[in-house]
CSV table of C-alpha atoms in Angstrom, one decimal:
chain,number,residue,atom,x,y,z
A,1,MET,CA,7.2,0.8,-113.0
A,2,ASN,CA,8.6,4.1,-111.8
A,3,PHE,CA,10.4,4.9,-108.5
A,4,ALA,CA,7.2,6.2,-106.9
A,5,GLU,CA,5.3,3.0,-107.6
A,6,MET,CA,8.2,0.8,-106.3
A,7,SER,CA,8.4,2.8,-103.0
A,8,ILE,CA,4.7,2.5,-102.1
A,9,LYS,CA,4.0,-0.5,-99.9
A,10,ARG,CA,0.5,-1.7,-99.0
A,11,VAL,CA,0.0,-1.3,-95.2
A,12,GLN,CA,-1.4,-4.3,-93.5
A,13,SER,CA,-3.0,-4.6,-90.1
A,14,HIS,CA,-1.4,-7.0,-87.7
A,15,GLY,CA,-4.4,-9.3,-88.0
A,16,GLU,CA,-4.4,-9.3,-91.8
A,17,TYR,CA,-0.7,-10.1,-91.9
A,18,LEU,CA,-0.8,-12.8,-89.2
A,19,SER,CA,-3.9,-14.5,-90.6
A,20,ARG,CA,-2.0,-15.1,-93.8
A,21,HIS,CA,0.6,-17.1,-91.9
A,22,PHE,CA,-1.2,-18.6,-89.0
A,23,ASP,CA,-4.6,-20.2,-88.6
A,24,PHE,CA,-6.0,-19.0,-85.3
A,25,ALA,CA,-9.1,-21.3,-85.3
A,26,GLY,CA,-8.9,-23.7,-82.4
A,27,LYS,CA,-5.5,-22.5,-81.2
A,28,ALA,CA,-4.5,-21.2,-77.8
A,29,THR,CA,-2.9,-17.8,-78.0
A,30,VAL,CA,-1.3,-15.4,-75.5
A,31,ASP,CA,-1.0,-11.6,-76.2
A,32,ILE,CA,1.8,-10.3,-73.9
A,33,GLY,CA,1.3,-6.6,-73.5
A,34,CYS,CA,-2.2,-6.7,-74.8
A,35,GLY,CA,-3.1,-3.1,-73.9
A,36,THR,CA,-6.8,-2.6,-74.2
A,37,GLY,CA,-7.4,-6.1,-75.6
A,38,ASP,CA,-8.3,-5.2,-79.2
A,39,PHE,CA,-6.0,-7.9,-80.6
A,40,VAL,CA,-7.1,-10.4,-78.0
A,41,ARG,CA,-10.7,-9.8,-79.1
A,42,TRP,CA,-9.7,-10.1,-82.8
A,43,MET,CA,-8.0,-13.4,-82.1
A,44,THR,CA,-11.1,-14.6,-80.3
A,45,GLU,CA,-13.2,-13.7,-83.4
A,46,GLN,CA,-10.8,-15.8,-85.5
A,47,GLY,CA,-11.6,-18.8,-83.2
A,48,ALA,CA,-8.7,-18.7,-80.9
A,49,ALA,CA,-8.8,-19.3,-77.1
A,50,ALA,CA,-7.0,-15.9,-76.5
A,51,THR,CA,-5.5,-14.7,-73.3
A,52,GLY,CA,-4.3,-11.1,-72.8
A,53,ILE,CA,-1.5,-10.2,-70.3
A,54,ASP,CA,-0.7,-6.7,-69.2
A,55,THR,CA,-0.6,-4.4,-66.2
A,56,VAL,CA,-3.4,-4.0,-63.7
A,57,GLU,CA,-4.4,-0.7,-65.3
A,58,MET,CA,-4.5,-2.0,-68.8
A,59,ILE,CA,-6.3,-5.2,-67.9
A,60,ALA,CA,-9.0,-3.0,-66.2
A,61,ARG,CA,-9.4,-1.1,-69.5
A,62,ALA,CA,-9.5,-4.3,-71.5
A,63,ALA,CA,-12.2,-5.7,-69.2
A,64,GLU,CA,-14.4,-2.6,-69.9
A,65,ALA,CA,-15.0,-3.7,-73.5
A,66,PRO,CA,-17.7,-6.2,-74.3
A,67,LYS,CA,-16.5,-9.8,-74.4
A,68,ILE,CA,-16.4,-11.4,-77.8
A,69,GLY,CA,-16.3,-15.0,-76.6
A,70,ASN,CA,-14.0,-16.9,-74.3
A,71,GLU,CA,-11.1,-14.4,-74.1
A,72,LYS,CA,-9.5,-13.8,-70.7
A,73,TYR,CA,-7.1,-11.4,-69.2
A,74,LEU,CA,-4.3,-11.8,-66.7
A,75,VAL,CA,-2.1,-9.4,-64.9
A,76,GLY,CA,1.6,-10.0,-65.7
A,77,THR,CA,4.6,-8.9,-67.6
A,78,ALA,CA,6.8,-10.2,-70.3
A,79,GLN,CA,9.4,-11.0,-67.6
A,80,ALA,CA,6.9,-13.0,-65.5
A,81,VAL,CA,4.2,-14.4,-67.8
A,82,PRO,CA,1.4,-15.9,-65.6
A,83,VAL,CA,0.7,-19.0,-67.7
A,84,GLU,CA,2.1,-22.5,-67.7
A,85,ASP,CA,5.0,-23.4,-70.1
A,86,ALA,CA,3.9,-24.8,-73.4
A,87,CYS,CA,0.2,-23.8,-72.8
A,88,ALA,CA,-0.2,-21.9,-76.1
A,89,ASP,CA,0.2,-22.4,-79.8
A,90,ALA,CA,1.4,-18.8,-80.2
A,91,ALA,CA,2.6,-16.0,-78.0
A,92,LEU,CA,2.6,-12.5,-79.4
């Protein structure tokens, strides 16, 4: 293997990487700083009960996209996450 071959890394999506290490099916997940909700919808497609948290402006943009399933969005920040303690299997 030459240097060029050793320095090339396969780029993975967040979802591809995380799904190798975490089974989302049946899990409660929270995406803090969810932006437009793309990852929240992806987690919902994987079977998670996903909640996205972000600013009013970003939640409004996330809500414009068609719902995938039971995903929900809440206004909040990483400093003041608007969910109960220990309510999720994973927070991202």
